[in-house]
XYZ file of C-alpha atoms in Angstrom:
600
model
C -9.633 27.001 1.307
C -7.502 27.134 4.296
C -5.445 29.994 3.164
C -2.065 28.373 2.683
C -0.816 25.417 0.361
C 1.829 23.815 0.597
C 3.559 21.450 -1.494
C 6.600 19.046 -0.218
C 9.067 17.405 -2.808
C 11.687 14.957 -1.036
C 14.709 15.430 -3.285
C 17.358 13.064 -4.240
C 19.871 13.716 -1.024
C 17.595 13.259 1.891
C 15.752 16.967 2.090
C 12.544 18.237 0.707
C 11.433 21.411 -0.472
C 8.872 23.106 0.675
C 7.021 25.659 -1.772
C 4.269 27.484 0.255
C 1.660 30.400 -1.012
C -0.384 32.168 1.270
C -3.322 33.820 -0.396
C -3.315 37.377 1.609
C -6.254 39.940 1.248
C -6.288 43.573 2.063
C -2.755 44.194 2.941
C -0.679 46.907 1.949
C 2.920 47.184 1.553
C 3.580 47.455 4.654
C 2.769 43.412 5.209
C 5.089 40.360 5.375
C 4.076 36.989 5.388
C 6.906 34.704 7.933
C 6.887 31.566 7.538
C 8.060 28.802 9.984
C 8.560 24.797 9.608
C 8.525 22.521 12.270
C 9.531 19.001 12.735
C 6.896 16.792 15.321
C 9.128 17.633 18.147
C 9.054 20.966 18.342
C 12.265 22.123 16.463
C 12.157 24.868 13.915
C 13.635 23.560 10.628
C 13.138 26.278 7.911
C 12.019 29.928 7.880
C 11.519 32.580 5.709
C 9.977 36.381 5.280
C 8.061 37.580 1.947
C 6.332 40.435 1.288
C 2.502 40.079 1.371
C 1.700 40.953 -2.308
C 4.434 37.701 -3.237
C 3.574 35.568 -0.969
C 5.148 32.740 -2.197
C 8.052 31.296 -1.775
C 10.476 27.755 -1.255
C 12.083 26.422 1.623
C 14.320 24.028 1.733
C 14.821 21.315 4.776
C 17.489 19.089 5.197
C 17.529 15.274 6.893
C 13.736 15.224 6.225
C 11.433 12.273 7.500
C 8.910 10.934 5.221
C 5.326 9.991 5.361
C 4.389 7.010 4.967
C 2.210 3.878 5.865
C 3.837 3.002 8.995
C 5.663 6.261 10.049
C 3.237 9.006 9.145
C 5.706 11.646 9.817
C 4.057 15.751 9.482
C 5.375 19.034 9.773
C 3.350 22.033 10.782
C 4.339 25.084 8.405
C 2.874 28.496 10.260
C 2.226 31.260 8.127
C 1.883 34.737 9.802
C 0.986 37.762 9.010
C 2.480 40.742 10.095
C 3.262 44.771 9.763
C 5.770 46.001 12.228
C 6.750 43.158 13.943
C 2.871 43.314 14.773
C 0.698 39.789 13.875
C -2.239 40.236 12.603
C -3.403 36.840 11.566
C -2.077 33.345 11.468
C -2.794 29.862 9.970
C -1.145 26.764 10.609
C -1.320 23.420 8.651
C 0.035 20.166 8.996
C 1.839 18.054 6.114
C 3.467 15.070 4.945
C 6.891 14.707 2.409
C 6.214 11.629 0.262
C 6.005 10.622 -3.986
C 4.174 8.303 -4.969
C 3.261 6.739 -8.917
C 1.315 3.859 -10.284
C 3.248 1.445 -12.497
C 0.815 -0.121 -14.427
C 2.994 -2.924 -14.590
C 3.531 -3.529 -10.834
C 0.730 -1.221 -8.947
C 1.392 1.606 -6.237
C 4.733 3.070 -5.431
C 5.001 5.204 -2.352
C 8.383 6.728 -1.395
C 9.926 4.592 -4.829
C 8.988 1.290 -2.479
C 6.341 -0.776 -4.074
C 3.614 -0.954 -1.687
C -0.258 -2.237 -3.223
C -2.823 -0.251 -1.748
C -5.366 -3.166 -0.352
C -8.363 -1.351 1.193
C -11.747 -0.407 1.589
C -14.493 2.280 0.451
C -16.471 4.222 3.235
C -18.996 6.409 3.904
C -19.274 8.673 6.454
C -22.936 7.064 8.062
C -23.654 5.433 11.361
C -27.132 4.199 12.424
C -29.140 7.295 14.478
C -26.627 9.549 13.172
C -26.547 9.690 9.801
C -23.536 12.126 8.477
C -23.376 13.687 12.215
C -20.718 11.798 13.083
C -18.661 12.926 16.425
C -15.099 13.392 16.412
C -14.914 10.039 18.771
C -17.124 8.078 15.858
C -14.670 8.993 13.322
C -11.216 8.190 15.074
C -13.359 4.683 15.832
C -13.687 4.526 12.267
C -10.386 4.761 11.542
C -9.082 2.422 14.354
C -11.326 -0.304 13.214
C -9.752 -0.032 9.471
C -6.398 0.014 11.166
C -7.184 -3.027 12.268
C -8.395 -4.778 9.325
C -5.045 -3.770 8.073
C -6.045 -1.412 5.382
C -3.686 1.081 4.285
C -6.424 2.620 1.631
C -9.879 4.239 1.761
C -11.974 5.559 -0.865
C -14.182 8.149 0.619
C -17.076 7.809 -1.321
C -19.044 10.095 -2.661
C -18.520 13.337 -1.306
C -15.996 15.137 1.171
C -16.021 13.856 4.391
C -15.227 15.699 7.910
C -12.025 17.455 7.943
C -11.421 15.681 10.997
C -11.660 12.389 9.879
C -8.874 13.603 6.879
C -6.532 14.526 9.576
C -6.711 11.272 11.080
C -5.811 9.486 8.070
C -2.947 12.034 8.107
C -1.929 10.732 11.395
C -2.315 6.755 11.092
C -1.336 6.605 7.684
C -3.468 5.865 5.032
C -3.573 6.907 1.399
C -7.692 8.528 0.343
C -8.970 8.661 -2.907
C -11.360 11.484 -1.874
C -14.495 12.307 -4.534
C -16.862 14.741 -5.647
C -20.685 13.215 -6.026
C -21.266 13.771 -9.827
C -22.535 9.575 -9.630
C -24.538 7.378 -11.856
C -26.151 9.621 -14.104
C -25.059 12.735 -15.845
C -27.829 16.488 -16.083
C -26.954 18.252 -19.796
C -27.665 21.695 -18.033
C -24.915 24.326 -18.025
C -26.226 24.890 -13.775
C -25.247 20.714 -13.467
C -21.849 21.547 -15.098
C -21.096 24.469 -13.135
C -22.186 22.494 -10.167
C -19.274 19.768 -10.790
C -16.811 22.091 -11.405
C -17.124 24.153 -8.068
C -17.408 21.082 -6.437
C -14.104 19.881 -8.061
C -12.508 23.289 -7.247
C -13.611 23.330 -3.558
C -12.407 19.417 -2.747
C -9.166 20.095 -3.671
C -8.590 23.848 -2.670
C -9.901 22.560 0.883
C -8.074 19.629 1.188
C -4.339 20.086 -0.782
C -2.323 19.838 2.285
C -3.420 16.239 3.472
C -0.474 14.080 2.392
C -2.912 11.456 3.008
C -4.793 12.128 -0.277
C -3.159 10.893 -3.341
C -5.956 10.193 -6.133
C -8.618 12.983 -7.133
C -12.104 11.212 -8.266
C -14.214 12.995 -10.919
C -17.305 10.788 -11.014
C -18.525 7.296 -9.940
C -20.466 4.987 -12.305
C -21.482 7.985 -14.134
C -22.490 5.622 -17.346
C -25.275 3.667 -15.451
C -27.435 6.505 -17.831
C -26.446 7.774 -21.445
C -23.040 7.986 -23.107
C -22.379 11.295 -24.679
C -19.963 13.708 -26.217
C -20.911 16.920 -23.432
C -20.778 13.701 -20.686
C -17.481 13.166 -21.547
C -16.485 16.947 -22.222
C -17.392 17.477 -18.578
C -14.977 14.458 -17.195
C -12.218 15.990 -19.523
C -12.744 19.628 -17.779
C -12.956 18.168 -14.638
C -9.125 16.166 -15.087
C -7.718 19.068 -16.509
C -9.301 21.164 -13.789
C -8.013 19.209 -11.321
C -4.721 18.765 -12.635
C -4.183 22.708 -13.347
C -4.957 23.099 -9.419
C -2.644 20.448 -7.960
C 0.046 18.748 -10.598
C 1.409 16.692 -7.718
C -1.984 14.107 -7.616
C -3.334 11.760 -9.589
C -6.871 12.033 -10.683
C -9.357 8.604 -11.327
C -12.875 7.514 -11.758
C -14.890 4.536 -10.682
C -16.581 2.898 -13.894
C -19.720 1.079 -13.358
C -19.197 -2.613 -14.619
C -20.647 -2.665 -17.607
C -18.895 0.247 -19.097
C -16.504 -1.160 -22.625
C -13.016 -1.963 -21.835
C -12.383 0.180 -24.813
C -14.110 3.112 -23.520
C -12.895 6.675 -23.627
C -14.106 6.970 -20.142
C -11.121 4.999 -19.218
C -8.327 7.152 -20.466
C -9.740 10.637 -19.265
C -7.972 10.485 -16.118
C -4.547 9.262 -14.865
C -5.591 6.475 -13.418
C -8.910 4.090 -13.552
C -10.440 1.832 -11.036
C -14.046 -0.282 -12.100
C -17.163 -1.154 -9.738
C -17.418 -5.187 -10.293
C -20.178 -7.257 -8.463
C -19.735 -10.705 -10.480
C -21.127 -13.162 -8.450
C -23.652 -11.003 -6.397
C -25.034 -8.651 -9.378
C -25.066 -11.611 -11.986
C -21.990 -13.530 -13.470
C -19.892 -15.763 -11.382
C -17.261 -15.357 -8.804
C -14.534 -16.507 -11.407
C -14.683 -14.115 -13.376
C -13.155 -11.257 -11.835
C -9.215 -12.189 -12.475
C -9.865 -13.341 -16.085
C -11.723 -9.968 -16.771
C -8.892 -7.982 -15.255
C -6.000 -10.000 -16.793
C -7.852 -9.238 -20.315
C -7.981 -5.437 -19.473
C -4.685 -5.389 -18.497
C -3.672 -7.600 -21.552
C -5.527 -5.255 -24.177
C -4.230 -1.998 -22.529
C -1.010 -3.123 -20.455
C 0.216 1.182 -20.027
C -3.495 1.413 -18.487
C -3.303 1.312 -14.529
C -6.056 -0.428 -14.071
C -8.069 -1.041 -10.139
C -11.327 -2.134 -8.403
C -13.090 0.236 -6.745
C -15.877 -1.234 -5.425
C -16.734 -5.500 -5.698
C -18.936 -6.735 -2.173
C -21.878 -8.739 -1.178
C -24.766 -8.351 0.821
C -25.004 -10.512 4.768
C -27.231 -9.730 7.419
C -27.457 -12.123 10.118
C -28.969 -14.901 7.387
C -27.290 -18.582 8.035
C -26.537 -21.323 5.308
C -24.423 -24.220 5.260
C -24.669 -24.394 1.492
C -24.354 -20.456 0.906
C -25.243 -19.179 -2.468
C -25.459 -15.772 -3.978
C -28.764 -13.915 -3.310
C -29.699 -15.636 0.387
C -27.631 -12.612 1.750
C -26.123 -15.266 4.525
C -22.916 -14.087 6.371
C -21.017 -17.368 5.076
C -22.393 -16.442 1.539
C -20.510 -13.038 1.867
C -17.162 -14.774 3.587
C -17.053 -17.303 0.922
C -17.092 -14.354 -1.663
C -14.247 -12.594 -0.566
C -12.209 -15.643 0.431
C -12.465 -16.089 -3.012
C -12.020 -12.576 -4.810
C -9.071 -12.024 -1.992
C -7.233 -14.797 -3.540
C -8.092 -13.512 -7.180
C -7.234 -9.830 -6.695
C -4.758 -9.440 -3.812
C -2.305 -12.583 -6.236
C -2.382 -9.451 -9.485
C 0.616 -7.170 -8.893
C -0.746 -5.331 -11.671
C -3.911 -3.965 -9.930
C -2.938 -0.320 -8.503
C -5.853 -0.551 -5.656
C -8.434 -2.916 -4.300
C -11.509 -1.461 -2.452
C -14.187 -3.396 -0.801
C -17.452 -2.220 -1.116
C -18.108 -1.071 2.009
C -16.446 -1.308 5.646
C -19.579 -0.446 7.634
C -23.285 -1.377 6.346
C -24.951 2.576 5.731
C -28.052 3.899 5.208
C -29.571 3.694 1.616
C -33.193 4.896 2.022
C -34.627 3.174 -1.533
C -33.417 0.141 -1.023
C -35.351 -3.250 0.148
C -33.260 -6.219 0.166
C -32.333 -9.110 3.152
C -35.181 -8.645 4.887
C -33.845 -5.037 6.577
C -35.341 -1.971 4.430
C -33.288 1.279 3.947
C -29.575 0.055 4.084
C -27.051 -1.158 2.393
C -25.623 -4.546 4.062
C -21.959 -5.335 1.755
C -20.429 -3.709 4.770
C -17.810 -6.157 6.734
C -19.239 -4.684 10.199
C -23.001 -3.532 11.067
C -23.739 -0.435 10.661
C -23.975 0.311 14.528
C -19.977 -0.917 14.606
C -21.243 -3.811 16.724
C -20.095 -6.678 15.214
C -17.208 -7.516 12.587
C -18.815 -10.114 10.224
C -16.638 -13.332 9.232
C -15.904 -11.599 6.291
C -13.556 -8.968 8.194
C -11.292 -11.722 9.714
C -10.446 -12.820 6.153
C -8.864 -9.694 4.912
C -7.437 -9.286 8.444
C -5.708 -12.814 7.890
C -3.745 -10.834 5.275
C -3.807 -7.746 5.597
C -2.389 -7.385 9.610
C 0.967 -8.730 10.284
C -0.524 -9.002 14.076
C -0.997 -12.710 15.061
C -4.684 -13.540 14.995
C -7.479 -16.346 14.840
C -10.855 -16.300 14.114
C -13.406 -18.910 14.345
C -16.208 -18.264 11.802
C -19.764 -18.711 12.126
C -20.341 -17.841 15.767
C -23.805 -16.223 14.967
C -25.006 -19.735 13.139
C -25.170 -22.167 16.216
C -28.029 -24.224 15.005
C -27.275 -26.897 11.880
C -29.278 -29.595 11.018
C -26.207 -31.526 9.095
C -24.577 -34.469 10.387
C -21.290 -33.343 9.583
C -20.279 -29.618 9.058
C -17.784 -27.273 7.248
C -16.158 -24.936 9.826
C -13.727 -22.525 8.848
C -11.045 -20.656 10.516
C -9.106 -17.902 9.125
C -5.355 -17.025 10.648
C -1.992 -15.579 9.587
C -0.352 -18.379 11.153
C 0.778 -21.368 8.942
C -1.069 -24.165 10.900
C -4.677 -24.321 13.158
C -5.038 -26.701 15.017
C -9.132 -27.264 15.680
C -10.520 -29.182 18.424
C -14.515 -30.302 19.438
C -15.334 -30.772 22.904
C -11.637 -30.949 23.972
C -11.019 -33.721 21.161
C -8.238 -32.657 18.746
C -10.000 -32.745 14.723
C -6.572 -32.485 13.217
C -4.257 -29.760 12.309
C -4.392 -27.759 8.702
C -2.025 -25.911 6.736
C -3.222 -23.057 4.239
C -0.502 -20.444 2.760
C -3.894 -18.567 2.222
C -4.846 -18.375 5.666
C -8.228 -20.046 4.998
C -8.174 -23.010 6.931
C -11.280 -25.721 6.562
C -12.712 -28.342 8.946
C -14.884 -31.070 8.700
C -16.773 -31.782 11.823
C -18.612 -34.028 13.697
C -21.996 -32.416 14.354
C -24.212 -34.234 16.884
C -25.093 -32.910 21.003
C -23.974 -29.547 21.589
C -20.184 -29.163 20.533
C -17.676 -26.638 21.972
C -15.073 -25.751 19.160
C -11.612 -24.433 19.565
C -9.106 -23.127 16.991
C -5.996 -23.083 18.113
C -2.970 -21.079 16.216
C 0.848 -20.687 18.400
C -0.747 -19.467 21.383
C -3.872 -17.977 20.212
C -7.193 -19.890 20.531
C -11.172 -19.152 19.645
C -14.386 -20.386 20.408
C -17.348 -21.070 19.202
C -20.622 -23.649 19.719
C -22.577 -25.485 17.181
C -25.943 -27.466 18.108
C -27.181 -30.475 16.337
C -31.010 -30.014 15.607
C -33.964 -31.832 13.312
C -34.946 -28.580 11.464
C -33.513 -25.782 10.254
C -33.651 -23.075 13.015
C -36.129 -20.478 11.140
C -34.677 -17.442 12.824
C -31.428 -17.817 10.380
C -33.845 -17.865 6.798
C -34.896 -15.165 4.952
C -38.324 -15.568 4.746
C -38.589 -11.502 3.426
C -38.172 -10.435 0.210
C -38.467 -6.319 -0.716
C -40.967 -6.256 2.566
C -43.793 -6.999 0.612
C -43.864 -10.942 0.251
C -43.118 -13.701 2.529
C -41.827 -17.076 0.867
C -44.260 -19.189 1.624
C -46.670 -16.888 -0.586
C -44.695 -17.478 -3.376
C -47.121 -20.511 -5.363
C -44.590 -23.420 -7.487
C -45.845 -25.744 -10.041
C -42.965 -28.289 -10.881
C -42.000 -27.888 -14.613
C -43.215 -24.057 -14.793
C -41.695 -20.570 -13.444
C -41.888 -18.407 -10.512
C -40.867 -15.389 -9.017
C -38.283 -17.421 -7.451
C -36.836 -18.225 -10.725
C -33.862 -16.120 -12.510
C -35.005 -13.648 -14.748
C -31.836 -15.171 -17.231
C -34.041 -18.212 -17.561
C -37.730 -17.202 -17.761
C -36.215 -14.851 -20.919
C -34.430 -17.763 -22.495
C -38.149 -18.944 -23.864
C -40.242 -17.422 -26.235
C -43.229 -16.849 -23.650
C -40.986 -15.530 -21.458
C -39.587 -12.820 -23.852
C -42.864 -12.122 -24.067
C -43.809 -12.113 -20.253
C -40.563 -9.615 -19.435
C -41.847 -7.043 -22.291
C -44.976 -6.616 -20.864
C -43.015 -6.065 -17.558
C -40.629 -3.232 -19.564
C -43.867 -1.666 -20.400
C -44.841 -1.585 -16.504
C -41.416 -0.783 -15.181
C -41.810 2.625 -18.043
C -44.708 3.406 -16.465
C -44.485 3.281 -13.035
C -40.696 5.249 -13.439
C -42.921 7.828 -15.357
C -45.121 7.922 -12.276
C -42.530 7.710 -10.343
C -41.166 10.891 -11.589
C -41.879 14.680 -10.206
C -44.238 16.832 -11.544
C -42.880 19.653 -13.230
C -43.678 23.125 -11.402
C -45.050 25.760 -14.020
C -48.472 26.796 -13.635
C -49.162 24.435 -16.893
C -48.641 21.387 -14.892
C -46.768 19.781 -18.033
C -46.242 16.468 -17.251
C -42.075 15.639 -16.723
C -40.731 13.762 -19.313
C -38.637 10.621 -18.635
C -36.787 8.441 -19.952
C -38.065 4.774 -20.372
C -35.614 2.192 -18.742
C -32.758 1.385 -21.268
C -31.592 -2.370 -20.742
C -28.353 -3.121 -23.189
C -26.373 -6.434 -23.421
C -24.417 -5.319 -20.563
C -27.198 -4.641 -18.115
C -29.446 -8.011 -19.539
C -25.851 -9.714 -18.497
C -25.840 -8.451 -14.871
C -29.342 -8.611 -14.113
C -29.862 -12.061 -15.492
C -28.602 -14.259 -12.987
C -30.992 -12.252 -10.331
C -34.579 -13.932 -9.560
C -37.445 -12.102 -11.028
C -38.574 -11.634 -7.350
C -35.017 -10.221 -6.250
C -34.978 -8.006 -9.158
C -38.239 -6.199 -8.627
C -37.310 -5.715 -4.825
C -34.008 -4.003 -6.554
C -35.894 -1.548 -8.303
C -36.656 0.303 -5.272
C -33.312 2.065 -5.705
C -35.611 3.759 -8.993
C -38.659 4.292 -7.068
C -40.149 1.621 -8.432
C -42.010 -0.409 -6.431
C -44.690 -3.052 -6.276
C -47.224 -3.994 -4.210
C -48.435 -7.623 -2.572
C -51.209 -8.333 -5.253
C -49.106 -7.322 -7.868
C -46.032 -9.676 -7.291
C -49.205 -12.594 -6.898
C -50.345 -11.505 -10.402
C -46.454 -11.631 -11.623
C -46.112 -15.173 -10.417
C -48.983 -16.204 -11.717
C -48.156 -15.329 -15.103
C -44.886 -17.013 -14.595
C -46.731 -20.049 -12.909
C -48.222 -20.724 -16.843
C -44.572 -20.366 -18.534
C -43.184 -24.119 -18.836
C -39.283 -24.609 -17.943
C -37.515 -25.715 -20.813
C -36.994 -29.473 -20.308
């Protein structure tokens, strides 16, 4: 750890108190720890003098400022050292006087003010960097979710730079910072004793951020097996992190399937859940409904989202749908869960999955291997997908208007959907200097029908903002905005279709709906067993003894999710398992689908 913690309380008449331990080693008693506070100007506002062996101690401050979203107000407390007026060492450190609670009634309280914490998750990855990120990459970082108008971030799944902690320090924004014990959880007593020294070091390295409020003991840790020394390690890990700092809150991010009625979700103070309805399976409506049912069944649980996102690359569709990973596709799906989540006072924190697309070397989906595309900006920081502007819209009190679709010039209909987010209460759009009309929207979502023939300049107007854009009338579908990739293995028009019977293009809900196709998908269980048993490492004694593992497990809850996925999609998923097939094996898999008939 740093070698000093300090703790602020603001009390009821305006001060704080300020209870600071140094941890000293090898001093005699001829030591003294001094300690000095100082306000951001300069001015010394508390002091004190303890011997070295007791180096603990409270000081109070008077007229204090606190820190919070918009006036992130720290103090620098010195500790020193010394033995006849001589110093011999010194640490500084940099904190924040704020409370905070969740009401699971009414969300996130910081400073007694209601505030709902409306953010995002990120990792710390940039394209030909990886984790190296420069001190100038993360302040970027942090600017760019400034201006989104976050005032959240879930740091998933590990600790993150120092640096980039300070920062949220300084701009104001409350972390949920994590340990990695994710998706699946290693009965070994070294696995155990890895998590808990993990635990220990995240939050004796990082207790003076003010920034960090919420302590994270696992993410989606039920995607494998449910059991009593599983949730024995959670419990430690609370209480562990609870015994070493009182003054946070500790959650956990549940992976979507996981029982409302879980004893996952009263291990820790607080619980968030990873949703991907309408991306992942199910529909877009159903995330309110299933969060006004938690809440209704367990209305003393705060209850979150921690993750909920959709794949774009730079895909095109004027008819977006889930799984064509199209930029509207992904816009459309957060217009829509912004109005859902952002409307329930209840939630205590919303996180989109992700801000920035990051590297994710197993995976093979939209046509770009080896990332992860839900972010609302490419992963080189280069351009802010539509998606971005919405939450801006709502989140940034700054005057703003964005025309969407910029990248998708090229559309073959005679009349076109254009939409313009704002935070003003009326757009005004006009084509080729030709007012369209004005719109109102009290969700900043404004939409436009419009005339699509010639090459048409558009222009959204809001107060005295305006942006542009250009859309082209053409015959055909401009092929550079289709996916025509699927897992980098087959192109589309490989893919054979016999009216009235299935394909790989079909969704893997429906081929198991008939009796042949039951049949069909356990003959592809069987495969999947096998080729995650290949898949596996070989264990390394000098017998050679051939790892065991464990043949994929798919419950209701998984069959739910995974059901509204094409067969093709799916298989291109299961890369993330290192499972993977080849060319002539996808061929054979649609022709055995090709001989299934479609219910009529």
């Amino acid at each position: 750890g740093p070698g000093i913690m300090v703790t602020p309380k603001p009390t009821d008449c305006g001060g704080a108190t300020f209870e600071i331990e140094a941890f000293v080693k090898n001093a005699d008693e001829n030591f003294t720890v001094q300690y000095a506070i100082y306000d951001e100007e300069g001015n010394e506002v508390g002091y004190a003098v303890r011997p070295a062996d007791a180096a603990k101690t409270t000081v109070y401050v008077p007229d204090v400022q606190l820190w919070d979203f918009d006036n992130p107000y720290l103090y620098t407390v010195i500790a020193q050292l010394q033995r006849r007026n001589e110093t011999y060492d010194e640490i500084d450190t940099r904190v924040g006087v704020r409370s905070f609670f969740c009401d699971p009634q009414k969300g996130f309280h910081l400073n007694g003010v209601l505030t709902p914490l409306r953010g995002v998750s990120r990792h710390q990855d940039m394209v030909y960097r990886g984790n190296a990120l420069t001190a100038d990459d993360h302040y970027d970082d942090a600017c760019i979710i400034k201006e989104l108008g976050a005032n959240t971030i879930r740091l998933a799944h590990y600790q993150h730079d120092q640096y980039f902690y300070d920062l949220c320090d300084k701009t104001g924004f409350v972390l949920w910072a994590e340990i990695p014990f994710i998706s699946q959880f290693i009965p070994s007593e070294e696995a155990y004793k890895n998590t808990i020294s993990q635990m220990t070091e995240l939050v004796a390295q990082n207790y003076n951020h003010p920034a960090i409020c919420f302590w994270g003991i696992s993410n989606e840790i039920l995607i494998g097996d449910d059991r009593e020394d599983l949730r024995q390690n959670l419990r430690d890990l609370h209480e562990l992190a609870k015994s070493m700092d009182p003054s946070r809150l500790t959650t956990m991010a549940q992976v979507s399937m996981t029982p409302m009625d879980s004893e996952h979700n009263y291990i820790t103070d607080v619980v968030s859940y990873n949703h991907y309805f309408g991306w992942y399976g199910g529909s877009l409506a159903e995330y309110g409904p299933w969060f006004d049912k938690f809440h209704e069944k367990y209305p003393d649980t705060p209850i979150g989202i921690s993750e909920y996102g959709c794949e774009a690359l730079n895909w095109h569709n004027s008819n977006p749908e889930s799984g064509d990973y199209s930029e509207e596709y992904q816009a459309v799906y957060h217009e829509s869960l912004i109005r859902q989540l952002f409307t329930r006072k209840y939630l205590w924190a919303t996180h989109v999955w992700n801000m920035f697309d990051f590297g994710a070397d197993a995976r093979a989906e939209g046509g770009e291997n080896g990332q992860n595309h839900k972010g609302l900006i490419t992963i080189d920081r280069k351009y802010k997908k539509d998606a971005f502007y919405a939450y801006k819209a709502w989140l940034n009190p700054e005057p703003m208007v964005h025309l969407c679709g910029k990248r998708y010039v090229d559309r073959v209909e005679d009349v076109t959907k254009v939409t313009v987010y704002s935070n003003f209460p009326e757009v005004e759009l006009f084509a080729n200097g030709v007012s369209l009309g004005k719109k109102t929207a009290e969700d900043h979502f404004f939409y436009f029908e419009v005339p699509n023939s010639g090459e048409t300049k558009l222009e959204a107007v809001a107060g005295s903002l305006r942006d542009e854009s250009i859309i082209r009338k053409v015959e055909k579908m401009n092929p550079d905005y289709i996916l025509r990739e699927q897992g980098a293995v087959l192109n589309w028009f490989d893919i054979t279709e016999i009216e009235g019977r299935f394909s790989l293009n079909d969704k893997l809900g429906d081929v198991i709906k008939t009796f042949r196709g039951k049949l069909w998908f356990a003959g592809l269980f069987l495969t999947l067993a096998k080729k995650m048993s290949q898949a596996q490492p070989q264990s390394k004694d000098k017998k050679k003894k051939k790892a065991k593992t464990k043949n994929p497990e798919m419950n209701s809850g998984v069959m739910n999710m995974i059901g509204g996925f094409t067969v093709l999609r799916f298989t291109g998923m299961l890369g993330m398992r290192n499972v993977t097939f080849t060319k002539e094996e996808l061929l054979k898999m649609n022709a055995k689908l090709n001989k299934i008939k479609k219910p009529k």
